mmCIF file of C-alpha atoms and ligand atoms in Angstrom:
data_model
loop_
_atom_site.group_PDB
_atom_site.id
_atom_site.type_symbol
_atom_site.label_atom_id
_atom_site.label_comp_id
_atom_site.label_asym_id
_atom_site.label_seq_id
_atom_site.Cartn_x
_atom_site.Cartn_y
_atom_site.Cartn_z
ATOM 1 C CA UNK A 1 86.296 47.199 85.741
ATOM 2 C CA UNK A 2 89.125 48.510 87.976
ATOM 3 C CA UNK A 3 92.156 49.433 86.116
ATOM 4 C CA UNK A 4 95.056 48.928 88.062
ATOM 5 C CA UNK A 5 98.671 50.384 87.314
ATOM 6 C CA UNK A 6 101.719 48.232 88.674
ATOM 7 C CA UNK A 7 104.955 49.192 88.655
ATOM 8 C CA UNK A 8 107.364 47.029 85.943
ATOM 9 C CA UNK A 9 108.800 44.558 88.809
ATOM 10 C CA UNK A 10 108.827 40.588 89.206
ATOM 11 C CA UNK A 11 105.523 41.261 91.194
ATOM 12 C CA UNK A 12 104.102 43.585 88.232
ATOM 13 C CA UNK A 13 104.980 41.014 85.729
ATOM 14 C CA UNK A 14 104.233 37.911 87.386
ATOM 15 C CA UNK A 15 100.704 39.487 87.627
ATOM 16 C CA UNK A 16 100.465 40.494 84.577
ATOM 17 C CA UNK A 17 101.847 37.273 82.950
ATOM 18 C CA UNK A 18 98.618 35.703 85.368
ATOM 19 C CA UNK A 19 96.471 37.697 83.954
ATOM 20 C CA UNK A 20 97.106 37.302 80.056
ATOM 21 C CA UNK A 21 97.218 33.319 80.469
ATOM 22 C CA UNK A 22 93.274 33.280 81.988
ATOM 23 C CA UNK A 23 92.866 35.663 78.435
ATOM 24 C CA UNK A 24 92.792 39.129 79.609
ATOM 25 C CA UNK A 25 94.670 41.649 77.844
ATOM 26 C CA UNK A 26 97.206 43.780 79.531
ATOM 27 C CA UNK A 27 99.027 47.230 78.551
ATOM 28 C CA UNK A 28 102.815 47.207 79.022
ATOM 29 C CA UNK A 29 105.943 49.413 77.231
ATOM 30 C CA UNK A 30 107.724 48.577 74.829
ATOM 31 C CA UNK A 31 110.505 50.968 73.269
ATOM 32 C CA UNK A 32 108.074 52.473 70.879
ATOM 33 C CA UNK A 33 104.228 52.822 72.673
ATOM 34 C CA UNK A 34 102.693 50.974 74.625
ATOM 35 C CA UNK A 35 101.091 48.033 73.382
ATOM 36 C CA UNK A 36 97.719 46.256 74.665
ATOM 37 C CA UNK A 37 98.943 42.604 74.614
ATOM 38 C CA UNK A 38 97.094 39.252 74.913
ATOM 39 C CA UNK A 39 98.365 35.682 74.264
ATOM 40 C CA UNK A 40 98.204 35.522 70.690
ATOM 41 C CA UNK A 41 97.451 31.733 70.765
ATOM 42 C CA UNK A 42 94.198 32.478 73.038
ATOM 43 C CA UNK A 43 91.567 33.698 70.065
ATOM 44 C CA UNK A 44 89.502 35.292 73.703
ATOM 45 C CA UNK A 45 92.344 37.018 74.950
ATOM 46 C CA UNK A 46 92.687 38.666 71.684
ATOM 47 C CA UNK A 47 89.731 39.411 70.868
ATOM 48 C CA UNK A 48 89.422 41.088 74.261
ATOM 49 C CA UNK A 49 91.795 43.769 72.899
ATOM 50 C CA UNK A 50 89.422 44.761 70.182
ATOM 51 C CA UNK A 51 86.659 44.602 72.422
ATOM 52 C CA UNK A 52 88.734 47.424 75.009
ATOM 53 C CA UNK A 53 90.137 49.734 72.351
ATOM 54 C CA UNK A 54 86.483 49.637 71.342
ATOM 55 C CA UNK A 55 88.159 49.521 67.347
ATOM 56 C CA UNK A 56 85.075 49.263 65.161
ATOM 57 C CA UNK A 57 87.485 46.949 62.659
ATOM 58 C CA UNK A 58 89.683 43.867 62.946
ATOM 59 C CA UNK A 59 92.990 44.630 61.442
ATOM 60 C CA UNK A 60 95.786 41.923 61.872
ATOM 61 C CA UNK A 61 98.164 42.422 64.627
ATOM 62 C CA UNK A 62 101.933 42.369 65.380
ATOM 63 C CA UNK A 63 103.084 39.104 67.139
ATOM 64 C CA UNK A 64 105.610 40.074 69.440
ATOM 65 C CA UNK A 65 108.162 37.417 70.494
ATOM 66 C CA UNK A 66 111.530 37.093 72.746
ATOM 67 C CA UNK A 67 113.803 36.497 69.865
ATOM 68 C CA UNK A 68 114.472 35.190 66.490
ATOM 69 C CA UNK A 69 114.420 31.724 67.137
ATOM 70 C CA UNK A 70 110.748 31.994 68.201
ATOM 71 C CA UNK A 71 109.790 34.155 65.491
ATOM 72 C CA UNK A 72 111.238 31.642 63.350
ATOM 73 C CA UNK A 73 109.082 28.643 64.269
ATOM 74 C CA UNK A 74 105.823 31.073 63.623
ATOM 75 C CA UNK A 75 107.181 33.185 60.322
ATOM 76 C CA UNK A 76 109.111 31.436 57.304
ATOM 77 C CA UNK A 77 112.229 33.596 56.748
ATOM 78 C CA UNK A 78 113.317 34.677 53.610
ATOM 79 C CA UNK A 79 117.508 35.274 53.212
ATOM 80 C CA UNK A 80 116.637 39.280 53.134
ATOM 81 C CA UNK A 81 113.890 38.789 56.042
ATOM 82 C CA UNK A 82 116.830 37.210 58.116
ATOM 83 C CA UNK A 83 119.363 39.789 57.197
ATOM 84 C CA UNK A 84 117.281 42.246 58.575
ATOM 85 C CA UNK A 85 116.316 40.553 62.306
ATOM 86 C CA UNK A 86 119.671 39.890 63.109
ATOM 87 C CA UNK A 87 120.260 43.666 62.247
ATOM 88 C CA UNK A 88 117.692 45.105 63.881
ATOM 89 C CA UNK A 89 115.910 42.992 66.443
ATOM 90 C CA UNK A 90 115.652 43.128 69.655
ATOM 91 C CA UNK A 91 114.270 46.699 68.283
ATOM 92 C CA UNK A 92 111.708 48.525 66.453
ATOM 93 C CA UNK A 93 111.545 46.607 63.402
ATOM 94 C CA UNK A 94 108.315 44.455 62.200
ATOM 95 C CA UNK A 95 109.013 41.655 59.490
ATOM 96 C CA UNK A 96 105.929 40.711 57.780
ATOM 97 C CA UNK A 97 106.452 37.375 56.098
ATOM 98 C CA UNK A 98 104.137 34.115 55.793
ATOM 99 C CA UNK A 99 102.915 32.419 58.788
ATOM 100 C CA UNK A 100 104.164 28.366 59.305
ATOM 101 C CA UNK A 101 100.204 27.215 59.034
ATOM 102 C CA UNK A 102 101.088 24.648 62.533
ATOM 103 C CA UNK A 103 102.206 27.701 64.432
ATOM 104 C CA UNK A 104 99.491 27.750 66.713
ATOM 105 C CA UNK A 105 98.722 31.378 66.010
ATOM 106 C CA UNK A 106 94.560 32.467 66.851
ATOM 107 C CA UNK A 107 93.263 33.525 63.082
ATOM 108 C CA UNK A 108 91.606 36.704 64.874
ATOM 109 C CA UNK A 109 95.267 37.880 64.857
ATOM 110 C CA UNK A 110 96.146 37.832 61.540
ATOM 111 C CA UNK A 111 92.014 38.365 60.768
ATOM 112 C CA UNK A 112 92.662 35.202 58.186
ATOM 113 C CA UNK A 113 95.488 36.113 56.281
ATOM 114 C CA UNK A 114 98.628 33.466 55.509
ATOM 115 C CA UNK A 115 100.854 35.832 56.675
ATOM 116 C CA UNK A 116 102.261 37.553 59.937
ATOM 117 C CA UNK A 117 103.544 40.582 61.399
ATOM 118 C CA UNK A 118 106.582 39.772 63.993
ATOM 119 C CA UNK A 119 108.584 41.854 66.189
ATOM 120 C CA UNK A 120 111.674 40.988 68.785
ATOM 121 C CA UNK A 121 110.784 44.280 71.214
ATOM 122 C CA UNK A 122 114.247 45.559 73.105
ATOM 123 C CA UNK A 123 112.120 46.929 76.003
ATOM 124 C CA UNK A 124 113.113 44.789 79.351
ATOM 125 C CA UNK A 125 109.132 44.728 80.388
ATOM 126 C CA UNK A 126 107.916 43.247 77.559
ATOM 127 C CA UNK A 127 110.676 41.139 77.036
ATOM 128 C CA UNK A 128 109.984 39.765 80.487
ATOM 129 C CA UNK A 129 106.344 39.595 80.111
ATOM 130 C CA UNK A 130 107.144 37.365 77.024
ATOM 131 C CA UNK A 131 109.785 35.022 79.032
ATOM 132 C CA UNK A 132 107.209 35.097 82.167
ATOM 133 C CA UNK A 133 104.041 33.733 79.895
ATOM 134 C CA UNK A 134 106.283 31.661 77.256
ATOM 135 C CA UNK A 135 103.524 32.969 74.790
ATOM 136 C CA UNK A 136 103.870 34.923 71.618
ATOM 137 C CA UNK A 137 101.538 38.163 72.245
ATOM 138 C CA UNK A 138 99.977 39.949 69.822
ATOM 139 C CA UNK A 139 99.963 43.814 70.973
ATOM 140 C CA UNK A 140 98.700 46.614 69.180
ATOM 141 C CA UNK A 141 98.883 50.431 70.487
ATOM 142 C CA UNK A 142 97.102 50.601 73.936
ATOM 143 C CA UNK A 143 94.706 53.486 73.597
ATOM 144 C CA UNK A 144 90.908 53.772 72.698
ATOM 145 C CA UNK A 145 90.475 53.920 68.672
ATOM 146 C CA UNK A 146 90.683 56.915 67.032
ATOM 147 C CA UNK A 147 93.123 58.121 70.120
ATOM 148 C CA UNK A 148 96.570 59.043 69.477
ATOM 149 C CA UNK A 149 99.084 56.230 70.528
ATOM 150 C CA UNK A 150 100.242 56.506 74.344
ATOM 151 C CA UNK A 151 104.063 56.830 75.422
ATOM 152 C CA UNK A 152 103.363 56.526 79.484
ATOM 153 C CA UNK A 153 101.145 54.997 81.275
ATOM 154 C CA UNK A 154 98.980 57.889 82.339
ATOM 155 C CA UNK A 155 97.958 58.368 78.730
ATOM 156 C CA UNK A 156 96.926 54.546 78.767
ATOM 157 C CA UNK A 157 95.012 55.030 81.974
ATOM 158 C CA UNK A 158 93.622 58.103 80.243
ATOM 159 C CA UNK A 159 92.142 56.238 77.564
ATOM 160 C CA UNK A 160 91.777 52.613 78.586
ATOM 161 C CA UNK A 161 90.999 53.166 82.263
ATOM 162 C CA UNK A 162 88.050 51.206 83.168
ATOM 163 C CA UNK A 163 88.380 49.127 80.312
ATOM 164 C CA UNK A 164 91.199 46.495 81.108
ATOM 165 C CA UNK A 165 92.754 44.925 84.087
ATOM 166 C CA UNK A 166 96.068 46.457 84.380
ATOM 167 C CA UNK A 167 98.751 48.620 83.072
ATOM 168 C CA UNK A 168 102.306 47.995 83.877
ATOM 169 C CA UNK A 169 104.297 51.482 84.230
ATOM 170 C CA UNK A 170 107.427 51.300 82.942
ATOM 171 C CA UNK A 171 107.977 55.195 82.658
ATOM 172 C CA UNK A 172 107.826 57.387 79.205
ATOM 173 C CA UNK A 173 108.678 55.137 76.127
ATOM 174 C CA UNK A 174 112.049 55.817 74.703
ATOM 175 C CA UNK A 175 110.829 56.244 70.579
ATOM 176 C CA UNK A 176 107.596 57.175 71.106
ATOM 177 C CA UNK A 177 105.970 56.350 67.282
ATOM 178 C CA UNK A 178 105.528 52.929 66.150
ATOM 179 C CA UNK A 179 107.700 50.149 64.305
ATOM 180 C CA UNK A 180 108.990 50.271 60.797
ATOM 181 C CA UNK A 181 106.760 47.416 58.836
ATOM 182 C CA UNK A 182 108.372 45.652 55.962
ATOM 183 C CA UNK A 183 107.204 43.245 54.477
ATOM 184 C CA UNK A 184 109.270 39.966 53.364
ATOM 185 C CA UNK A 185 106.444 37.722 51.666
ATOM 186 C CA UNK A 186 107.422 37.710 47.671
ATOM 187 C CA UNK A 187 109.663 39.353 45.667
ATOM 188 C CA UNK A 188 111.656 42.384 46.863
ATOM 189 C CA UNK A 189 111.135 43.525 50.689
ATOM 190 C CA UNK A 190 108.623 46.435 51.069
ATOM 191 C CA UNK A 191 108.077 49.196 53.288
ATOM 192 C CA UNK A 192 104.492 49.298 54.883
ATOM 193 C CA UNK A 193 104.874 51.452 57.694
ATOM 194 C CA UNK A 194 107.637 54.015 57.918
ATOM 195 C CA UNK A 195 109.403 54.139 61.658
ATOM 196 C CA UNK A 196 112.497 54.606 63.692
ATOM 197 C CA UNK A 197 114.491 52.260 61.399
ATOM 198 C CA UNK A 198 115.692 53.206 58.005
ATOM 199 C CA UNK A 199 115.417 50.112 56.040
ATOM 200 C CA UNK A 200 115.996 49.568 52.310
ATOM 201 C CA UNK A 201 112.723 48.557 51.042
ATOM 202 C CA UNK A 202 109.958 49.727 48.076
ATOM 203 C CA UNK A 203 107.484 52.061 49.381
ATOM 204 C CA UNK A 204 104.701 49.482 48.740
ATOM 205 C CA UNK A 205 102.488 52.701 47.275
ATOM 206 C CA UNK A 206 98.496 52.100 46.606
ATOM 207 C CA UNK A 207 99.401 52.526 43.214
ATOM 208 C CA UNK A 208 101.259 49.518 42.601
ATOM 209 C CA UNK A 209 99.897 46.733 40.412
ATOM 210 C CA UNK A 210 97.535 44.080 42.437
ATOM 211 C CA UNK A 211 99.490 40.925 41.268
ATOM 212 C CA UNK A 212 99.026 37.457 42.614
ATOM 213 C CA UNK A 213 101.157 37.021 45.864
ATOM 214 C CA UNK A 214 101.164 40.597 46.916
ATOM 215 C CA UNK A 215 99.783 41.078 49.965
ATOM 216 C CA UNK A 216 96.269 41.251 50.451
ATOM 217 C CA UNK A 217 95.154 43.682 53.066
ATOM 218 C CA UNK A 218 92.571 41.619 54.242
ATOM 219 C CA UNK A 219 91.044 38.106 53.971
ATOM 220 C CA UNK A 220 87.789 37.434 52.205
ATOM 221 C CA UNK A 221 86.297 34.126 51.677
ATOM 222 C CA UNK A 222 86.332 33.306 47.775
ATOM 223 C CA UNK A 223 82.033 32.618 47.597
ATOM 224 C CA UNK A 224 79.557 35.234 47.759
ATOM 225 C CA UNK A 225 78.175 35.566 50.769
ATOM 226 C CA UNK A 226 74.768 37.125 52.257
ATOM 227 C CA UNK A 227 74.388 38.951 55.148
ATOM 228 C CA UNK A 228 71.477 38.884 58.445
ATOM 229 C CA UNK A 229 70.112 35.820 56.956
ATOM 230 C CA UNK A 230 67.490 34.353 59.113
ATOM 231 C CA UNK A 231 67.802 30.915 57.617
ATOM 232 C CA UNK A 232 69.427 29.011 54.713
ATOM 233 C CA UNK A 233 68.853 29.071 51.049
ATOM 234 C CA UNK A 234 69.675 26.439 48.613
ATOM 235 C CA UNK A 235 73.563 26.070 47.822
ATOM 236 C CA UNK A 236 74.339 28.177 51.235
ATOM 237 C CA UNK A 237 75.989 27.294 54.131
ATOM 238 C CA UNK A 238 74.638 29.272 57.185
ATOM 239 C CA UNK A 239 76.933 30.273 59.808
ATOM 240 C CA UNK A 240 74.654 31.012 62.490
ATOM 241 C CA UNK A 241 74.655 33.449 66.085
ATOM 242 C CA UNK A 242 72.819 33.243 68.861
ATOM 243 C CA UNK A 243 69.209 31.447 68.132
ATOM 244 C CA UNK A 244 69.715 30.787 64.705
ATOM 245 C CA UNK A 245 71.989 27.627 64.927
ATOM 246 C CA UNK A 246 73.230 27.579 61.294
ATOM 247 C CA UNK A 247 75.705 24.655 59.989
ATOM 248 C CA UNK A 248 78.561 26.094 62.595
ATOM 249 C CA UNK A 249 77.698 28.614 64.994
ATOM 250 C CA UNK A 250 79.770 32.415 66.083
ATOM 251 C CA UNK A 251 78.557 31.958 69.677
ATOM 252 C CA UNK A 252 75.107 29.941 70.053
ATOM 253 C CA UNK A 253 74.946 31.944 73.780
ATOM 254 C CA UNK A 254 75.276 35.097 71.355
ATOM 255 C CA UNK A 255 78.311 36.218 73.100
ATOM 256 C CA UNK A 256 80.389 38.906 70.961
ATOM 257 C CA UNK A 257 83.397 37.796 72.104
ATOM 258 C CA UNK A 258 83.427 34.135 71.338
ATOM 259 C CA UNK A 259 81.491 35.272 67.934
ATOM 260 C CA UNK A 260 84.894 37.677 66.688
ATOM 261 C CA UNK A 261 87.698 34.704 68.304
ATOM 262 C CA UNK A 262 85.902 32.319 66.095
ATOM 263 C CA UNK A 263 84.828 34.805 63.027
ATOM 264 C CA UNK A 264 87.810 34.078 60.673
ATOM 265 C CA UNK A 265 88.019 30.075 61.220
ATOM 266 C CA UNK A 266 84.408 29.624 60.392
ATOM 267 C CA UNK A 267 84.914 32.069 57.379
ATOM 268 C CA UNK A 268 87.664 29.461 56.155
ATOM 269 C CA UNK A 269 85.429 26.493 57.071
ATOM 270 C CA UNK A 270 82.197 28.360 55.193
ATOM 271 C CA UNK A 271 84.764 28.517 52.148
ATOM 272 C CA UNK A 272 86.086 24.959 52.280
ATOM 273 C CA UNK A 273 82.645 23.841 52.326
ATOM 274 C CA UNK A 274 80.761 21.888 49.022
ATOM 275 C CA UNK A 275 77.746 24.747 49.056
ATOM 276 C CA UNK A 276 78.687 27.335 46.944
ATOM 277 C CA UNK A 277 77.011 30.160 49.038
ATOM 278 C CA UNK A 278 77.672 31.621 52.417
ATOM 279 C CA UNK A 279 75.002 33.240 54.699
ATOM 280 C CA UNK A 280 75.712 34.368 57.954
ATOM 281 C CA UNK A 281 72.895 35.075 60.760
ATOM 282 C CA UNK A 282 72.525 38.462 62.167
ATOM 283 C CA UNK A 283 75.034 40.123 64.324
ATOM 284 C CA UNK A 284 74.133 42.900 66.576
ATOM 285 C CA UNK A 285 75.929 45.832 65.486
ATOM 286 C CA UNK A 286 77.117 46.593 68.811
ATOM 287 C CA UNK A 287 80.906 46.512 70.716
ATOM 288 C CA UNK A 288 82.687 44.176 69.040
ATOM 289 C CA UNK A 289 79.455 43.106 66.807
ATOM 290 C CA UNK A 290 80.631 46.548 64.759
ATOM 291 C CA UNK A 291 83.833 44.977 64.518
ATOM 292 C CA UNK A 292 82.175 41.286 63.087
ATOM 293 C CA UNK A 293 79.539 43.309 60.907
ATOM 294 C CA UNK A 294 82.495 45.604 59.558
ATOM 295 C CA UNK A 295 84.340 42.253 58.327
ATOM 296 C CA UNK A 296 81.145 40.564 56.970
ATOM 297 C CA UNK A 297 79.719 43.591 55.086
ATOM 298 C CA UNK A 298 82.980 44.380 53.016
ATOM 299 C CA UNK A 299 83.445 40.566 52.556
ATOM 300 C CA UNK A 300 80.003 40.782 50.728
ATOM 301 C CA UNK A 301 81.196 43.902 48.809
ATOM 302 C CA UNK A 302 84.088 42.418 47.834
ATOM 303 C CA UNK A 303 83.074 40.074 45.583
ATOM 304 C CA UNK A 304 81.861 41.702 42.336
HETATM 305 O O1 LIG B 401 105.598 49.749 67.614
HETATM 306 C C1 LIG B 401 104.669 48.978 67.306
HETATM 307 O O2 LIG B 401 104.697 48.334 66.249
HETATM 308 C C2 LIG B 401 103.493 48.848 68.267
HETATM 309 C C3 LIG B 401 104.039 48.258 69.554
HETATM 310 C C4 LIG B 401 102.960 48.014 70.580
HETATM 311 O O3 LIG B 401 104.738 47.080 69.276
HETATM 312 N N1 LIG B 401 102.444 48.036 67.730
HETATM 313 C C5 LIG B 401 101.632 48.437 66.723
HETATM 314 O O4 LIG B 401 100.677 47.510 66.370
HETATM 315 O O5 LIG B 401 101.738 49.512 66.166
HETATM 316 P P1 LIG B 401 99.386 47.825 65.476
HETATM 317 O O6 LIG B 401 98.510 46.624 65.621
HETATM 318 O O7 LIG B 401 98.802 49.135 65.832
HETATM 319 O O8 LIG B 401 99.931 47.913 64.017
HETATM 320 C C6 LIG B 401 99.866 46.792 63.209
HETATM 321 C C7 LIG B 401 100.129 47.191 61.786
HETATM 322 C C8 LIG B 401 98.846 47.519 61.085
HETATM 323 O O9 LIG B 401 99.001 48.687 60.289
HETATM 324 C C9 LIG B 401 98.608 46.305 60.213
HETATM 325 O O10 LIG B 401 97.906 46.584 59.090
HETATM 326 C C10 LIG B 401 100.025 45.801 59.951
HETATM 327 O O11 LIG B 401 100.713 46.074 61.133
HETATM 328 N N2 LIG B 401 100.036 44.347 59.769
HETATM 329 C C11 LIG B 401 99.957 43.401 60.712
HETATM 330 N N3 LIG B 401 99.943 42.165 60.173
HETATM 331 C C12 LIG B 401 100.026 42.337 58.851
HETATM 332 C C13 LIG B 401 100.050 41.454 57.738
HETATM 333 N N4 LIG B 401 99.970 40.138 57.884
HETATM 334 N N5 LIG B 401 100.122 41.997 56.526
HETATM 335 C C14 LIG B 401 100.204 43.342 56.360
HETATM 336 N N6 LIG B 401 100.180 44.226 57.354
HETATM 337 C C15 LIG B 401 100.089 43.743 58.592
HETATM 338 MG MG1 LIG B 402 97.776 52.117 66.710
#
């Protein structure tokens, strides 16, 4: 793939804004890093960005939108989460806080968690990116995993030449490390990413007691479930890949990128289900099928 780098202008964002609606993802500033952003309603587009930072996990993503109104018909906002947007937003603040269930939102984003990380970014590109598509988009850090985060667009190109459609150039980024997380899901507001704002928060330490509405750091379906199973058992319900059709199917055509957009919905449906088993066909453990196995395996492990 040719990587092209546009300057931020109407012509840079109008083709950029083209390109993230047919579900390619696109690197553009924001006043932190730069982020690699696809429509986060378009469960492709997304997983597109896990499929060109080449990140061997699925992590849930910050939804960036154009201002508090629209983060308010995706997020339910506490008092305290609200005191702190109109603070701090447009800026580098993320509000975690649970998602409205109608929102539209593409599970992959979240990877099946209730709630949702939202930011109102005070850079003028993405800002205009987000006015030009009139989508939320979920961004993470544009470089190649296990790469340091990128401030200009030569260290994008650097690391995610070749491997998306375009960066817009919008010079060096102005704070250069990423957004202050706090969450604002139950009980007191906590601090899950330190960053350019100082916000009154708990440090929401590893050591703190695993009670029920805290947040889980990642979804796992409540039934054990068996992995590279070539058919089903009794009591299972078989998701199934490629040849192996199952009840639901990742991707009968065995395409890795339909598979990981539709990985968390099936994992819901498997759980909803009457069997009391899951088993889910083999996925190869390749590009994004690290990503899927990665998910599956410590969904298996986490059941004891
Ligand atoms: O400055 C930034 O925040 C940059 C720019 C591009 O906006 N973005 C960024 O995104 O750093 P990312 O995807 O690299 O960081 C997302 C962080 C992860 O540590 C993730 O665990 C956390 O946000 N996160 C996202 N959704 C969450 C949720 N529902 N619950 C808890 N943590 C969440
Ligand atoms: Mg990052």
């Amino acid at each position: 793939m040719d990587t092209r780098v546009l300057p931020y202008t109407d012509e840079g964002i109008a083709e950029a804004a083209r390109l993230i609606l047919a579900g390619e993802p696109v690197a553009v500033p924001t006043e932190t890093v730069y982020g690699l952003a696809a429509d986060a309603t378009n469960a492709e587009g997304v997983a597109r960005i896990y499929e060109a930072k080449g990140r061997p996990s699925f992590n849930p993503l910050i939804v960036h939108v154009p201002d508090v109104e629209a983060a308010e018909r995706i997020g339910e906002f506490s008092e305290g989460a609200r005191a702190l947007a109109h603070e701090h937003w447009p800026g580098p603040l993320t509000l975690v806080v649970p998602l409205r269930p109608d929102a539209g939102i593409a599970s992959i984003v979240t990877a099946g968690l209730t709630t949702i990380a939202l930011r109102v970014p005070a850079h003028p590109a993405m800002q205009a990116l987000l006015r030009a598509t009139k989508r939320p988009l979920a961004a993470p850090s544009a470089n190649a995993s296990g790469s340091i985060s990128p401030t200009r667009a030569e260290h994008v190109l650097r690391s995610l030449g070749g491997r998306i459609p375009l960066i817009l150039d919008g010079g060096a980024t102005q704070r250069g490390i990423e957004s202050t997380i706090v969450a604002a899901t139950v009980g007191p507001l906590r601090l899950l990413r330190r960053g350019p704002i100082e916000v009154q928060a708990q440090p929401a330490s590893g050591a703190s007691i695993e009670a029920p509405g805290q947040l889980a750091s990642h979804y796992a379906p409540s039934k054990p479930l068996r992995l590279d199973a070539l058919e089903a058992t009794d009591g299972e319900y078989l998701i199934g890949f490629g040849f192996i059709a199952g009840d639901v199917s990742l991707s009968p055509s065995g395409d890795l990128v339909e598979a990981a957009a539709r990985l968390f919905d099936l994992l819901h449906q498997a759980d909803a289900a009457p069997q009391p088993r899951i088993a889910v066909a083999p996925v190869p453990d390749e590009g994004l099928g690290a990503a899927i196995n990665d998910r599956l395996r410590r969904a298996a492990a986490d059941r004891d």
